[in-house]
Short mmCIF file of C-alpha atoms and ligand atoms in Angstrom, two decimals:
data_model
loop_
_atom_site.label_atom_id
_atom_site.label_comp_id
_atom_site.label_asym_id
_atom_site.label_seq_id
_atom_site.Cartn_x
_atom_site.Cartn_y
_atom_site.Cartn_z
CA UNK A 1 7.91 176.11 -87.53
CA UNK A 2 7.71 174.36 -83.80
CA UNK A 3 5.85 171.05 -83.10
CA UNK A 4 4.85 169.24 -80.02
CA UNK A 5 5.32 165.91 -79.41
CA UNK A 6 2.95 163.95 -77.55
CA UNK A 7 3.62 160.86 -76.11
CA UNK A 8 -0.06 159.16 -74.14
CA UNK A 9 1.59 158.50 -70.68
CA UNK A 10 -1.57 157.61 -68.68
CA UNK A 11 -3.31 159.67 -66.04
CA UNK A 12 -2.35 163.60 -65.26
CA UNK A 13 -2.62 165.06 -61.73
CA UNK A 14 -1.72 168.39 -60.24
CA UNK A 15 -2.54 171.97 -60.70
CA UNK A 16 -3.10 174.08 -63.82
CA UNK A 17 -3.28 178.03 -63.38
CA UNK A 18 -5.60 179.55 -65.88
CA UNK A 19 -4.45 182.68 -67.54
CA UNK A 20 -6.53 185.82 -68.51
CA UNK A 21 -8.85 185.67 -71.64
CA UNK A 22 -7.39 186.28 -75.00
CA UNK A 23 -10.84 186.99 -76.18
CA UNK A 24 -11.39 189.87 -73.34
CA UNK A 25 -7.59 191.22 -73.66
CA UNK A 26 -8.38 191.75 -77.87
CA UNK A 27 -11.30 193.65 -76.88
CA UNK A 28 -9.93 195.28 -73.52
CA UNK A 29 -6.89 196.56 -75.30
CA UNK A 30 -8.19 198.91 -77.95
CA UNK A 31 -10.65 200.40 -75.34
CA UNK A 32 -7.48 202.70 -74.82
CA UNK A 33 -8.23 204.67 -77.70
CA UNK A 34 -11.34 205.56 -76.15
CA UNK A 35 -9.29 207.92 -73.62
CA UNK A 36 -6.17 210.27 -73.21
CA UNK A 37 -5.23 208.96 -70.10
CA UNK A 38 -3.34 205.82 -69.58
CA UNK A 39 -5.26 202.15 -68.99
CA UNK A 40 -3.52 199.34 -67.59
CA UNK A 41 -4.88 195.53 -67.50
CA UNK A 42 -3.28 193.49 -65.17
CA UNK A 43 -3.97 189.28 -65.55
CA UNK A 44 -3.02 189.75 -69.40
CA UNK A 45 -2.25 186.65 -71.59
CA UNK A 46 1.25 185.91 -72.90
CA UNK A 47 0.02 185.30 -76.16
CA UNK A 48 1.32 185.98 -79.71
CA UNK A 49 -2.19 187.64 -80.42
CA UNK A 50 -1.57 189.83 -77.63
CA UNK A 51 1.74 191.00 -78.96
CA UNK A 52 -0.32 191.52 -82.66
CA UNK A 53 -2.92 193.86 -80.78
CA UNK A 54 0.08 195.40 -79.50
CA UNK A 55 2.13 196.08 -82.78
CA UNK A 56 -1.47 197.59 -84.22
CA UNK A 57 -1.95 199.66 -81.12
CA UNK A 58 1.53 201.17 -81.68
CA UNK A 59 1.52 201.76 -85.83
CA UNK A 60 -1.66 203.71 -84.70
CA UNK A 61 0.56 206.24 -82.29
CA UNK A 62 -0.65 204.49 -78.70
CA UNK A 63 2.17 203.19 -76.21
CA UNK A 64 1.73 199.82 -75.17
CA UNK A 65 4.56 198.53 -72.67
CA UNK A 66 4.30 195.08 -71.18
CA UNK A 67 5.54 194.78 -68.07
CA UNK A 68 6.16 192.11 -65.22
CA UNK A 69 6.73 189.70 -68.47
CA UNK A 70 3.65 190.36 -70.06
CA UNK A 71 0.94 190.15 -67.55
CA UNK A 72 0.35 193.40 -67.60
CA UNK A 73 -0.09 195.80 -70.55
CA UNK A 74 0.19 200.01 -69.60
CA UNK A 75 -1.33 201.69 -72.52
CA UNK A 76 -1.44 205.43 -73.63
CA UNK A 77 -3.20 206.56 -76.41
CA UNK A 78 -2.68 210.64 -75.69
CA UNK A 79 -0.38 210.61 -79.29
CA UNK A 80 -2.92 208.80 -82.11
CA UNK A 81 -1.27 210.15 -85.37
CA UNK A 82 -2.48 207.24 -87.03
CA UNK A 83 -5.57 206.07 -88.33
CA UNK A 84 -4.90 203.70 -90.67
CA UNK A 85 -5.00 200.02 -89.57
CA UNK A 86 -3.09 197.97 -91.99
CA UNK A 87 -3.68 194.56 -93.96
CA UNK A 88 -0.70 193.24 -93.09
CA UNK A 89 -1.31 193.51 -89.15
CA UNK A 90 -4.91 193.13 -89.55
CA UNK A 91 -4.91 189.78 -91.75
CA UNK A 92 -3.09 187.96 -88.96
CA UNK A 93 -6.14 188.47 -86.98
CA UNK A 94 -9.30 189.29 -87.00
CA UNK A 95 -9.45 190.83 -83.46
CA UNK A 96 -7.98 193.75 -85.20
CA UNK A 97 -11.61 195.23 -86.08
CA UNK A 98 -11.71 195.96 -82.68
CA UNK A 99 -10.03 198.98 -83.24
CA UNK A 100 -12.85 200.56 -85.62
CA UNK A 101 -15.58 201.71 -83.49
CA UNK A 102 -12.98 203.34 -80.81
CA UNK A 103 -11.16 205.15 -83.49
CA UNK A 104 -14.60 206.39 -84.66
CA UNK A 105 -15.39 207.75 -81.47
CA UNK A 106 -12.49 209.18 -80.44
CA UNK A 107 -11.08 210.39 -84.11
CA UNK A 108 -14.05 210.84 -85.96
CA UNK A 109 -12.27 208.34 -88.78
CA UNK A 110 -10.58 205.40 -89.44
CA UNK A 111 -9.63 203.01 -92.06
CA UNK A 112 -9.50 199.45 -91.07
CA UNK A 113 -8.53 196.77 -93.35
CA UNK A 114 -11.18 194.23 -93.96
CA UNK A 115 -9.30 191.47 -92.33
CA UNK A 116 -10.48 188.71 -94.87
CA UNK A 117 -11.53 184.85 -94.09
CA UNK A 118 -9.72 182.22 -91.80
CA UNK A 119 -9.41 179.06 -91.18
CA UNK A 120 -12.85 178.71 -90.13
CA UNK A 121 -14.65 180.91 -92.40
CA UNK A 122 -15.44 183.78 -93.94
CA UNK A 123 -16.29 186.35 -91.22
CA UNK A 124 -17.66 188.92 -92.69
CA UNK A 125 -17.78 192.39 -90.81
CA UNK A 126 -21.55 193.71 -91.78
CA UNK A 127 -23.01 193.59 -88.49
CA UNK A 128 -20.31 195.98 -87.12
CA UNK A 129 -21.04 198.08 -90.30
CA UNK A 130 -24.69 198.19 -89.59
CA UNK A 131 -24.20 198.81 -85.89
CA UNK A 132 -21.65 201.48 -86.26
CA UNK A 133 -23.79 203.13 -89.40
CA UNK A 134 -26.61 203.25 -87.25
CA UNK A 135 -24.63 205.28 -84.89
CA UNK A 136 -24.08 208.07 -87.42
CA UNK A 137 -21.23 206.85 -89.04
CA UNK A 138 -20.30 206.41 -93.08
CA UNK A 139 -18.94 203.85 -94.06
CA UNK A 140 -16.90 202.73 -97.61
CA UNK A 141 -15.06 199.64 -98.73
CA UNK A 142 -12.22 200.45 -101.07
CA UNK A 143 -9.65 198.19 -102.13
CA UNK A 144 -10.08 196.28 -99.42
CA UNK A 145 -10.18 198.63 -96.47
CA UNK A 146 -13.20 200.32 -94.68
CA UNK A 147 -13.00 203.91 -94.78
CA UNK A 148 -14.88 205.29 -92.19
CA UNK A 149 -16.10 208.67 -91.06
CA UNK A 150 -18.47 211.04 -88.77
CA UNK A 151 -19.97 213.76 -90.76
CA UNK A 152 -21.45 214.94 -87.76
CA UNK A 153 -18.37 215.27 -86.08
CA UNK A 154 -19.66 212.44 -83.18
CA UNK A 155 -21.90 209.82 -82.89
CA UNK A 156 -25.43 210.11 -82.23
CA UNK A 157 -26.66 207.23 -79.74
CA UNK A 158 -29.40 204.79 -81.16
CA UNK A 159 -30.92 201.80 -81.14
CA UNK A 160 -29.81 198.74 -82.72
CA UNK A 161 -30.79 195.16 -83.38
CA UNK A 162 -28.19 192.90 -84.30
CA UNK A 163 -29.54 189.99 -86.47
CA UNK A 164 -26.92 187.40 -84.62
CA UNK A 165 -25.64 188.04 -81.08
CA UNK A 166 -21.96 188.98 -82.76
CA UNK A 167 -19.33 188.86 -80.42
CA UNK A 168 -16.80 191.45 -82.00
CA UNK A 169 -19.73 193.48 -83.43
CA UNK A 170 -21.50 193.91 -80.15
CA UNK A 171 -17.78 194.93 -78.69
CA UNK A 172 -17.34 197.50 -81.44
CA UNK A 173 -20.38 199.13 -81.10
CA UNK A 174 -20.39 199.01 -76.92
CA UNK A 175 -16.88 200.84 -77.50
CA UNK A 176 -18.25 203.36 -80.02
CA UNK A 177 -21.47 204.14 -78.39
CA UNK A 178 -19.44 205.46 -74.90
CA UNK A 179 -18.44 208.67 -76.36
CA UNK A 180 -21.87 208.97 -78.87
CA UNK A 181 -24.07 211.51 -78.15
CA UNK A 182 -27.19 210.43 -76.24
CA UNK A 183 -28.41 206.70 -75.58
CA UNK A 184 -27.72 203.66 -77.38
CA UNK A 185 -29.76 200.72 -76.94
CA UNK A 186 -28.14 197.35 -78.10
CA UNK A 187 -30.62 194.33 -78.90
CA UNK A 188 -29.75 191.24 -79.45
CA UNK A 189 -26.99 191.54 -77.77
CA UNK A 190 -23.71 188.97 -77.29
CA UNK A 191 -24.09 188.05 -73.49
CA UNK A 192 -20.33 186.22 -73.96
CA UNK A 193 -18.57 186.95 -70.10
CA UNK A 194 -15.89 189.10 -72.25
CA UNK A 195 -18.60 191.41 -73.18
CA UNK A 196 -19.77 191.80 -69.27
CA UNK A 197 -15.08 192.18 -68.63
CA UNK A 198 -15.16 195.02 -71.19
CA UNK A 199 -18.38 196.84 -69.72
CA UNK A 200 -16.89 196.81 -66.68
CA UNK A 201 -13.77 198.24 -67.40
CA UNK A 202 -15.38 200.87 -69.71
CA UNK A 203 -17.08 201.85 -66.36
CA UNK A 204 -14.15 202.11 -64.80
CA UNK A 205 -13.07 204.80 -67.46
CA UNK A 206 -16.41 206.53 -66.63
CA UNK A 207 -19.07 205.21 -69.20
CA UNK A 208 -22.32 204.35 -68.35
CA UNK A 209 -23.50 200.98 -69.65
CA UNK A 210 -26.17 199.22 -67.81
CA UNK A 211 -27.48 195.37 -68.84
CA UNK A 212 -24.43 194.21 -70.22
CA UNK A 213 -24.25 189.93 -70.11
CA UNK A 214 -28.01 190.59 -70.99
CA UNK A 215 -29.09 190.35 -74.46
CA UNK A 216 -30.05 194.03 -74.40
CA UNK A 217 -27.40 196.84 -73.14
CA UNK A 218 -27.95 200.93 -72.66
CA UNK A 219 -25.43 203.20 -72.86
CA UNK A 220 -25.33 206.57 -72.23
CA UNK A 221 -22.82 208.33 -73.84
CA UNK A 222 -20.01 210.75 -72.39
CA UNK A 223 -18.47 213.62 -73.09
CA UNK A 224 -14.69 212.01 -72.14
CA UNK A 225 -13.33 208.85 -70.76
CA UNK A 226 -10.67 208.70 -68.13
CA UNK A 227 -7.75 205.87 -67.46
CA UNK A 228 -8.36 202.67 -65.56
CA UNK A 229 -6.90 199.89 -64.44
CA UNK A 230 -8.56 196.50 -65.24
CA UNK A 231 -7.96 193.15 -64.57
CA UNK A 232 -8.86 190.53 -67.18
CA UNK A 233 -11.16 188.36 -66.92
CA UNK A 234 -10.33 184.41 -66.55
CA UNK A 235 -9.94 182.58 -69.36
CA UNK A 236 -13.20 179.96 -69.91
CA UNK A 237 -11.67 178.47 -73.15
CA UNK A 238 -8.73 177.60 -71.77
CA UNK A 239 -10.46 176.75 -68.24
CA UNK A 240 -12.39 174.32 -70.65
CA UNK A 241 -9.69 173.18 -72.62
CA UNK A 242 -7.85 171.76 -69.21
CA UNK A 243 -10.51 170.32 -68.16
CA UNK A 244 -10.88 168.26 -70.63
CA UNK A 245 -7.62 167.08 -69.86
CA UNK A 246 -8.30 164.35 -67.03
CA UNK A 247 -11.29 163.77 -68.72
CA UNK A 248 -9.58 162.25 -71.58
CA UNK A 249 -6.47 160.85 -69.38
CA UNK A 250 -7.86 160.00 -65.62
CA UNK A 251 -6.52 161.41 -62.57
CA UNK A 252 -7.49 164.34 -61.13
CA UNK A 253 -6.68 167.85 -61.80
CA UNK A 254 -7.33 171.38 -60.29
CA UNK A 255 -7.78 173.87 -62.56
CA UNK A 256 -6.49 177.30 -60.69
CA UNK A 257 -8.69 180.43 -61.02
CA UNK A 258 -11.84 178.54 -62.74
CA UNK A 259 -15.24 179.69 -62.05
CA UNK A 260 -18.09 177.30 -62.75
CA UNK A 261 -19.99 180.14 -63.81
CA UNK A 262 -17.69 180.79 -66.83
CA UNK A 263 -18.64 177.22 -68.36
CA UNK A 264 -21.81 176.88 -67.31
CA UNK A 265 -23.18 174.84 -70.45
CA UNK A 266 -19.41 173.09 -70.93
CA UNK A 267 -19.67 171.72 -67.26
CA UNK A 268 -23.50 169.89 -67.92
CA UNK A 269 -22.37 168.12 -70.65
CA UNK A 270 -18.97 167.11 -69.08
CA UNK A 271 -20.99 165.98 -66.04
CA UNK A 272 -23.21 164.08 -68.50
CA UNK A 273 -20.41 162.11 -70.06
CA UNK A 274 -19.11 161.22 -66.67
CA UNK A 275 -16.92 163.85 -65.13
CA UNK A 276 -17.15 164.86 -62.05
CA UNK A 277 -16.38 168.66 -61.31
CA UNK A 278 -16.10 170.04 -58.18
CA UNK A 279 -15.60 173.95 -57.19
CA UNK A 280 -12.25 174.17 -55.04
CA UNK A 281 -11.00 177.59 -53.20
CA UNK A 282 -8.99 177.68 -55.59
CA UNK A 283 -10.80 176.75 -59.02
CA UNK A 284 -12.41 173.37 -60.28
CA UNK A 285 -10.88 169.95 -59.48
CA UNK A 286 -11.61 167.62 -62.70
CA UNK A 287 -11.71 163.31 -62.60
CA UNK A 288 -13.70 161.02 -64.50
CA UNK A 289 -16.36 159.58 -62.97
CA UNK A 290 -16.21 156.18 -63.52
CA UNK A 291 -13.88 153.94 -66.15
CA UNK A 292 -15.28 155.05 -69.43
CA UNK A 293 -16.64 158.35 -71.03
CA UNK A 294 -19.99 158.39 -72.40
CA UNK A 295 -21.02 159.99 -75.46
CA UNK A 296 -23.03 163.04 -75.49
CA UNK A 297 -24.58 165.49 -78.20
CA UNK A 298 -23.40 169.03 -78.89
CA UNK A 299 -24.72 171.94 -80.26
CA UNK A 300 -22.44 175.09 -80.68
CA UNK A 301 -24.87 178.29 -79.83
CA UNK A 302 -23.66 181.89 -78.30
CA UNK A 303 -23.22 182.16 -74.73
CA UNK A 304 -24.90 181.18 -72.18
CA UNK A 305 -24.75 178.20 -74.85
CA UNK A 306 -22.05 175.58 -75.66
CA UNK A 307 -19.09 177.50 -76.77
CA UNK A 308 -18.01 177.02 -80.60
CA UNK A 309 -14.28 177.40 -78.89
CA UNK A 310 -14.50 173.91 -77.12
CA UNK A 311 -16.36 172.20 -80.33
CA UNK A 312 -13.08 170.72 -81.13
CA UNK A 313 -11.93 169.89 -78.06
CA UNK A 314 -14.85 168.42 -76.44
CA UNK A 315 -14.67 166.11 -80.13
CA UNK A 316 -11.30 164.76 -79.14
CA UNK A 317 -12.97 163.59 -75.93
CA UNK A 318 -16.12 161.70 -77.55
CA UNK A 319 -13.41 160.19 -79.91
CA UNK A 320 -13.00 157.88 -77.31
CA UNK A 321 -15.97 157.80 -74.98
CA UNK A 322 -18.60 154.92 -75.03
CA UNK A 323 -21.15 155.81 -77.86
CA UNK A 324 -21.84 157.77 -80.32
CA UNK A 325 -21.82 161.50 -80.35
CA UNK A 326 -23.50 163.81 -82.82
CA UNK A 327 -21.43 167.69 -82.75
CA UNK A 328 -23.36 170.40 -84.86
CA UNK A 329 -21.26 173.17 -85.21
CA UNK A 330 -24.00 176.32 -85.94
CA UNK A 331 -21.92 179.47 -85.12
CA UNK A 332 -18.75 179.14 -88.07
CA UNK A 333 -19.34 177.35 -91.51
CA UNK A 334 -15.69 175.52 -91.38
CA UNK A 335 -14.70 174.64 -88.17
CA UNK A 336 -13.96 170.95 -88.52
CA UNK A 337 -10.64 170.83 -89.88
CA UNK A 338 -9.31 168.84 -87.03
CA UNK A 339 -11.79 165.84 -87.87
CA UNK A 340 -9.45 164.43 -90.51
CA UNK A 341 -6.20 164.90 -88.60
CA UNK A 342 -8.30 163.09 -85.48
CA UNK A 343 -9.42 160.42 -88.22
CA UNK A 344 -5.22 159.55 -89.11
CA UNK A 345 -5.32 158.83 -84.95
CA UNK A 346 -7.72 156.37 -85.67
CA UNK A 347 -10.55 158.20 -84.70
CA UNK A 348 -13.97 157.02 -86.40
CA UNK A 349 -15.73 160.16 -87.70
CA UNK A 350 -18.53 161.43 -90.40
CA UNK A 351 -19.07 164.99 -91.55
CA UNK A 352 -21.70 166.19 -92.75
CA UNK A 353 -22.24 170.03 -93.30
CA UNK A 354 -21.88 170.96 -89.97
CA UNK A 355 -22.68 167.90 -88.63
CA UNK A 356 -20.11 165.48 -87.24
CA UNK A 357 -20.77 161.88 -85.90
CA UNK A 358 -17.80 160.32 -83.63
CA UNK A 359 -18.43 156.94 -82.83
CA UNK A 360 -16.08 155.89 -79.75
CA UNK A 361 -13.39 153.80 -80.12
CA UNK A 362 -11.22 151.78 -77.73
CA UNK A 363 -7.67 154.10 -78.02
CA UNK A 364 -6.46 156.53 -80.75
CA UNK A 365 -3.06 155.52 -81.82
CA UNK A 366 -0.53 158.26 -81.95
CA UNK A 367 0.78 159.95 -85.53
CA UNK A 368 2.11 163.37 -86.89
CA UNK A 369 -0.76 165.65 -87.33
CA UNK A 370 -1.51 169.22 -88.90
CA UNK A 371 -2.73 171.95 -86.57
CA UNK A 372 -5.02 174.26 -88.75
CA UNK A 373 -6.39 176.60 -86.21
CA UNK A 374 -6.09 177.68 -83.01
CA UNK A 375 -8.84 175.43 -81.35
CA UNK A 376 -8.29 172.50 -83.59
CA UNK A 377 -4.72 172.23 -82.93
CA UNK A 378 -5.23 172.05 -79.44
CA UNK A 379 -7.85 168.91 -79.32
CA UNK A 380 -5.07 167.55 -80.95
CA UNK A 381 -2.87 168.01 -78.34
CA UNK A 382 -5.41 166.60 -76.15
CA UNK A 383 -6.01 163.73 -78.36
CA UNK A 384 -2.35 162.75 -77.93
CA UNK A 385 -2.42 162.81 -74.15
CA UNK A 386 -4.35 159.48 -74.29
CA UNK A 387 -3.41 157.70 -77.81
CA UNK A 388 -1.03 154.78 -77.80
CA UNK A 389 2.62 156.10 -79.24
CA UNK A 390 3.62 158.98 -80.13
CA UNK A 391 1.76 161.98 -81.55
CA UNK A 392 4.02 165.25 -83.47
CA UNK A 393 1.31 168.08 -83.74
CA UNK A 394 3.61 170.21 -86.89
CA UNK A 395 2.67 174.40 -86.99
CA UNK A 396 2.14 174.75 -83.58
CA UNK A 397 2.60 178.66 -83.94
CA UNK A 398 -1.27 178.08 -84.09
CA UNK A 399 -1.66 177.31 -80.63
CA UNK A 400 0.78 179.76 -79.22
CA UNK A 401 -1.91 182.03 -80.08
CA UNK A 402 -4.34 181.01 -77.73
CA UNK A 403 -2.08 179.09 -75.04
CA UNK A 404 0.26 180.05 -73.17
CA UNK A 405 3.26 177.80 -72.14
CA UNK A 406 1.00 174.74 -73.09
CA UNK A 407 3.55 172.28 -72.72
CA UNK A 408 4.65 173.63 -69.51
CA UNK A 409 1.54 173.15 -67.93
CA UNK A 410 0.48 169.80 -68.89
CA UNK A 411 3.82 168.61 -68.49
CA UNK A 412 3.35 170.12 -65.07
CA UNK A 413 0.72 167.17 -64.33
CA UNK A 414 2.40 164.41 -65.58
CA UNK A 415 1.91 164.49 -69.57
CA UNK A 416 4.65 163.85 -71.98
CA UNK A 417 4.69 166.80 -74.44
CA UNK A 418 8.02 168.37 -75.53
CA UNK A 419 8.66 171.22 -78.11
CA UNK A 420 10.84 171.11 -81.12
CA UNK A 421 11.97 173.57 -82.81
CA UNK A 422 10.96 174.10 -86.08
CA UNK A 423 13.37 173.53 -89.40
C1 LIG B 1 -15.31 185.98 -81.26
O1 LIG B 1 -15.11 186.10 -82.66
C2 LIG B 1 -14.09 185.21 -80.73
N1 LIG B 1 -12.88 185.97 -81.02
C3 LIG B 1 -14.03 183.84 -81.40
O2 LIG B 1 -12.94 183.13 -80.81
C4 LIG B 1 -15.32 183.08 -81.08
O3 LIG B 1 -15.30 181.85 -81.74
C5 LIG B 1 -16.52 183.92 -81.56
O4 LIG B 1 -16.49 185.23 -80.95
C6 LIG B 1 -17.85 183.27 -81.20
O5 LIG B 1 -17.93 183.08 -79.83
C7 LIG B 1 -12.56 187.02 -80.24
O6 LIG B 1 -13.27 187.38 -79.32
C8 LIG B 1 -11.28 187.73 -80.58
P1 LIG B 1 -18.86 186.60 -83.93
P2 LIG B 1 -16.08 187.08 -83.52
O7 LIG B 1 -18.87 187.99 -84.47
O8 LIG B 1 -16.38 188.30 -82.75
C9 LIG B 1 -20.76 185.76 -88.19
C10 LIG B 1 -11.00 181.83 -80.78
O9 LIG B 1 -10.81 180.65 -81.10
N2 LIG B 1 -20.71 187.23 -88.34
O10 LIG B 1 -19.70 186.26 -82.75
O11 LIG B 1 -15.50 187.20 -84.86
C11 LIG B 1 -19.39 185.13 -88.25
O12 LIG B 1 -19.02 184.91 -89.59
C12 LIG B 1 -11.84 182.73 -81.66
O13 LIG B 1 -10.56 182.36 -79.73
C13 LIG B 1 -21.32 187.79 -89.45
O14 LIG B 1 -21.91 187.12 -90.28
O15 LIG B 1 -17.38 186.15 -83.59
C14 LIG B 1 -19.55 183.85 -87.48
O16 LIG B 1 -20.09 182.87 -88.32
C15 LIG B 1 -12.28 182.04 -82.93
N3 LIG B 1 -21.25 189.15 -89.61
C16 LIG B 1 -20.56 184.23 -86.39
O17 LIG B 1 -21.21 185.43 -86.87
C17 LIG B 1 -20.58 189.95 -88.71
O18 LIG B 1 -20.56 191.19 -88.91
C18 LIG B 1 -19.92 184.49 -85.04
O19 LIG B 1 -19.14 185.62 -85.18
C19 LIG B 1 -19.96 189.35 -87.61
C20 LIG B 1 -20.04 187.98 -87.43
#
């Protein structure tokens, strides 16, 4: 397994481009399903859960071909002679639900492999259930997999209230309701900017969805959907996750293809702790304020809320900002796992539940760390950018998930980060 080696070398400067969203390409992708005819997205993620999606896409019968290395993904699901997504694709990540509600449209069945807890909890799947029930559908766990079918043949539009603004179970049921019979009515809706990507490029394949980055969506189903090309949507968790950068460091950095509103809630609380943000032609440009950081309170909540992706990272800033900073994490139930790898850099930090209270201190002080999760092994990345000495961040196959190239483009602005190969 790879690490990255850290090595706090003062302040960063330069450009960072910002790469598609993972969490719009996971939903984007199994949209294919949805329609005979090809769909390409262009602006796609290099990412290893990219290439998952893609090995799940195929065992189902679809052909997904990346071309100009990656960054764009040509789909065609004419051939599905497969309806079975399985555990051993599906327990590498969760995304993989995705591909329920399309199959169900399109096929009329599917069986889908619960894909079990993370890292960061338990993630159960019974709003998509609910959602996708409500739609007509019946659904049965057995040994492990959801076996679901259409006894009417197709969905029948309807009207749903979700009891949490679910991401992935707002996605799945958007997908299904397309091809459903009649109107579906979404309330409660996830009103994440990947939601708004994937309504748009569903009405590029012909659906009609109206109110979509709203808490409340209509769809009127279709008969058929046709191809598309898309282009995915900028990435706001890793826009945020740069930013961060010269925040922690100094200097000043220009974050390539960032949108202000993408971050909305990210950027107040940056600007409260003393960074100053400014919208470019090209992006944002990033630098601290004044000498120190200041600490300021976060509370995770759905979008237009702070994000639970930057929890961790936004931590490894108020590690050392003047202050104390209380972090309630309210969206996952585990989702603190970097606070004791932070704590070995000398950060000072108390858990409680899912509340965690950084008091600021002077300078971490480098040491090898533990990535546990996508998100938490990148604040430790960030961490290192600023700690005194050197900083090995082990299992870094965690991050390649989410980022692409990340030592390439910090070491871009001036950071000292290296890769090792793994043992
Ligand atoms: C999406 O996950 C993202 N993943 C996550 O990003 C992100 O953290 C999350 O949304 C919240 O913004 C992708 O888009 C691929 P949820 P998702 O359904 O859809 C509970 C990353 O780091 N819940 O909004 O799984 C659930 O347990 C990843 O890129 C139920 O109880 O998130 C969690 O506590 C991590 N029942 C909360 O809701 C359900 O049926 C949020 O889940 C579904 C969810």
């Amino acid at each position: 397994m790879d690490s990255i080696i850290v090595r706090g070398n003062g302040a960063l400067n330069g450009q960072i481009p910002i790469a598609g969203a993972k969490n719009a390409c996971l939903t984007l992708m199994p949209a294919t399903l949805l329609s005979e005819e090809p769909l390409t997205l262009t602006n796609a993620p290099r990412l290893s859960d990219i290439k998952t999606m893609t090995q799940l896409l195929s065992s189902l019968g679809a052909e997904v071909s990346d071309l100009q290395d990656g960054k764009v993904q040509a789909m065609s699901s004419h051939n599905i002679d497969n309806h079975i997504a399985d555990y051993d694709i599906v327990r590498k990540m969760r995304a993989s639900n995705l591909v329920l509600g399309p199959m169900l449209a399109r096929l009329g069945h599917a069986v889908v492999s619960l894909p079990g807890g993370c890292a960061i909890g338990t993630r159960p799947m019974d709003l998509h259930i609910h959602g996708l029930e409500a739609l007509g559908a019946e659904i049965e766990l057995k040994e492990g997999y959801l076996h679901a079918k259409v006894p009417a043949g197709r969905l029948q539009g309807a009207e749903i209230t979700l009891s949490f603004a679910s991401v992935g179970a707002t996605e799945n049921i958007l997908m299904a309701a397309t091809l459903a019979k009649g109107t579906t009515i979404i309330n409660n809706a996830a009103r994440e900017p990947e939601i708004a990507d994937l309504a748009t490029c569903l009405r590029a394949m012909g659906a009609q969805i109206e109110g979509d980055g709203t808490s409340r969506i209509e769809v009127q189903g279709v008969d058929r959907l046709h191809g598309a090309t898309h282009p995915v949507v900028t990435d706001r968790i890793e826009l945020g996750t740069y930013m961060l950068a010269p925040a922690i460091c100094g200097g000043e950095v220009e974050l390539l293809g960032g949108r202000i509103d993408l971050v909305g809630a990210f950027c107040e609380k940056l600007d409260a702790a003393g960074v100053s943000i400014e919208e470019t032609q090209h992006g944002l440009k990033v630098s601290r304020k004044g000498d120190r950081i200041r600490a300021v309170d976060v509370v995770t909540e759905p979008f237009p809320g702070f994000p639970t992706d930057l929890q961790a990272q936004m931590m490894a800033l108020m590690c050392t900002a003047e202050g104390t900073s209380v972090l309630e994490e309210k969206i996952f139930e585990n989702r603190f796992m970097h606070t004791p790898e932070l704590m070995r850099m000398g950060a000072n930090i108390e858990v409680q539940g899912g509340t965690a209270t950084v008091t600021g201190v002077e300078r971490l002080k480098g040491a090898p760390v533990m990535a546990t999760d996508l998100r938490a092994s990148v604040s430790l990345i960030l961490a290192g950018l600023a700690a005194e000495g050197e900083t090995i961040v082990n299992r870094v196959y965690h991050l390649d998930r989410g980022y692409e190239r990340v030592e390439e483009k910090l070491g871009n602005v001036g950071a000292h980060i290296e890769r090792v190969d793994g043992v």
